[in-house]
């Protein structure tokens, strides 16, 4: 592969034999749980293309070398799937870090964003062009836009303007054959699939054309922590779940619950409310006074600022950071973590909620993030994009547990605790199936690696013999992320990448040639 890349003029290539290999691979590893795995399960090479031509060459040379392609835009894959593997297959990482240009057309309210640009770089460029335009996406500035958009992309503006993927109007995709396809070239089914069907699956998105949305000159923000007993915290969260999803679309009010939250000045269970409102502070206070006075208005101290300053406020960057710091793609406080996710369709009864918070109070390294839905999320149909968690979902849950290098010896204990808490929550969240969010990858849901005759999803062919169907094996996790959109995604994958060049442990599989003996006549039904 290296000679192929050299012939194509691609110079930024680091192989396992290079002394710079470890540094090149580790640069964008954001979950340190996978840092050690990189040495044993890392790629054959890390390729950093600096242009569209080099990206095409990287894809074609990897395919010629019969290597699987993994794409990395920011390195925030929760399960490390953009740079590690859990099987014996050879792969190459195409790191998009050098493809980070953002070109804004403020007059048209659009921008072209290369996939290697971080969300912070996108926000900084948008605000530099016009202070009253914004992009609806997540709050962590070091997240790569390529992977974030590919999985949907929820953020503080989503109740008003939908997901990041809802605001994509075109894209340039390099497919496994090296073709550069825009929306018309890839077709509407593939264009549908790349906007929420998961990253690293369809091809290499070189750039996205995004729609920008208007925001007022001043927005309102606040963060307030409320410590207390299990019962008092449960009462606040219980009220929140009956209020936040039905606030005006302009109001985003999330809740963080845990026994070790950074906003709390003491150890013990507490809830932190983070509020963002597209308007003036007196309006926000009037809404809360009428709808959620239990939050406590006397010391809420809402602040007014520009939208771009609010991005810094919620970014998690060190205190004193400025808007220019949004362009720094290095996450300063990396840690080890495991996450799981849920969607909730009805408020949890108080007694059960109190039990969950009691469970949570016993592990200070764990916490949950409750993101309110409703608003625009209710008005977008479940099949409009692959992300189906729309009308009827009142909030999402992200379950997390994080630790440091000092206690990494206990990682299995921590992850086991999180799984037990997740099991405890099973009766109070979505079911049939229990759903999850693809951007919060969770390999506990299943993988499509290592097909085995013992797998519980054999297919019986026309000759009566069983064979492995990766499409059916992947359904166990695929329908939890995508519900009935899973089958449509399989069809799109078969169209754009039938040989499965772009794949990982939870990428949508195509209908393999080996299965065509029985799928030729039924593919239109899948």
PDB file of N, CA and C in Angstrom, residues 14-22 44-45:
ATOM      1  N   UNK A  14       2.077   6.839   7.985  1.00  0.00           N
ATOM      2  CA  UNK A  14       2.836   6.288   9.102  1.00  0.00           C
ATOM      3  C   UNK A  14       2.482   4.817   9.256  1.00  0.00           C
ATOM      4  N   UNK A  15       3.478   3.953   9.124  1.00  0.00           N
ATOM      5  CA  UNK A  15       3.239   2.517   9.241  1.00  0.00           C
ATOM      6  C   UNK A  15       3.695   2.013  10.611  1.00  0.00           C
ATOM      7  N   UNK A  16       3.402   0.760  10.885  1.00  0.00           N
ATOM      8  CA  UNK A  16       3.774   0.166  12.172  1.00  0.00           C
ATOM      9  C   UNK A  16       5.282   0.208  12.412  1.00  0.00           C
ATOM     10  N   UNK A  17       6.064   0.211  11.338  1.00  0.00           N
ATOM     11  CA  UNK A  17       7.523   0.218  11.490  1.00  0.00           C
ATOM     12  C   UNK A  17       8.074   1.607  11.804  1.00  0.00           C
ATOM     13  N   UNK A  18       7.255   2.610  11.689  1.00  0.00           N
ATOM     14  CA  UNK A  18       7.718   3.981  11.900  1.00  0.00           C
ATOM     15  C   UNK A  18       7.789   4.316  13.385  1.00  0.00           C
ATOM     16  N   UNK A  19       8.834   5.027  13.818  1.00  0.00           N
ATOM     17  CA  UNK A  19       8.901   5.445  15.229  1.00  0.00           C
ATOM     18  C   UNK A  19       7.799   6.439  15.604  1.00  0.00           C
ATOM     19  N   UNK A  20       7.171   7.052  14.597  1.00  0.00           N
ATOM     20  CA  UNK A  20       6.101   8.023  14.865  1.00  0.00           C
ATOM     21  C   UNK A  20       4.726   7.368  14.918  1.00  0.00           C
ATOM     22  N   UNK A  21       4.681   6.035  14.755  1.00  0.00           N
ATOM     23  CA  UNK A  21       3.390   5.343  14.657  1.00  0.00           C
ATOM     24  C   UNK A  21       2.518   5.560  15.891  1.00  0.00           C
ATOM     25  N   UNK A  22       3.073   5.340  17.069  1.00  0.00           N
ATOM     26  CA  UNK A  22       2.278   5.439  18.296  1.00  0.00           C
ATOM     27  C   UNK A  22       1.712   6.840  18.472  1.00  0.00           C
ATOM     28  N   UNK A  44      -2.660  -1.094  10.121  1.00  0.00           N
ATOM     29  CA  UNK A  44      -1.401  -1.298   9.405  1.00  0.00           C
ATOM     30  C   UNK A  44      -0.713   0.028   9.146  1.00  0.00           C
ATOM     31  N   UNK A  45      -1.507   1.082   8.987  1.00  0.00           N
ATOM     32  CA  UNK A  45      -0.948   2.405   8.720  1.00  0.00           C
ATOM     33  C   UNK A  45      -1.969   3.471   9.064  1.00  0.00           C
TER      34      UNK A  45
END
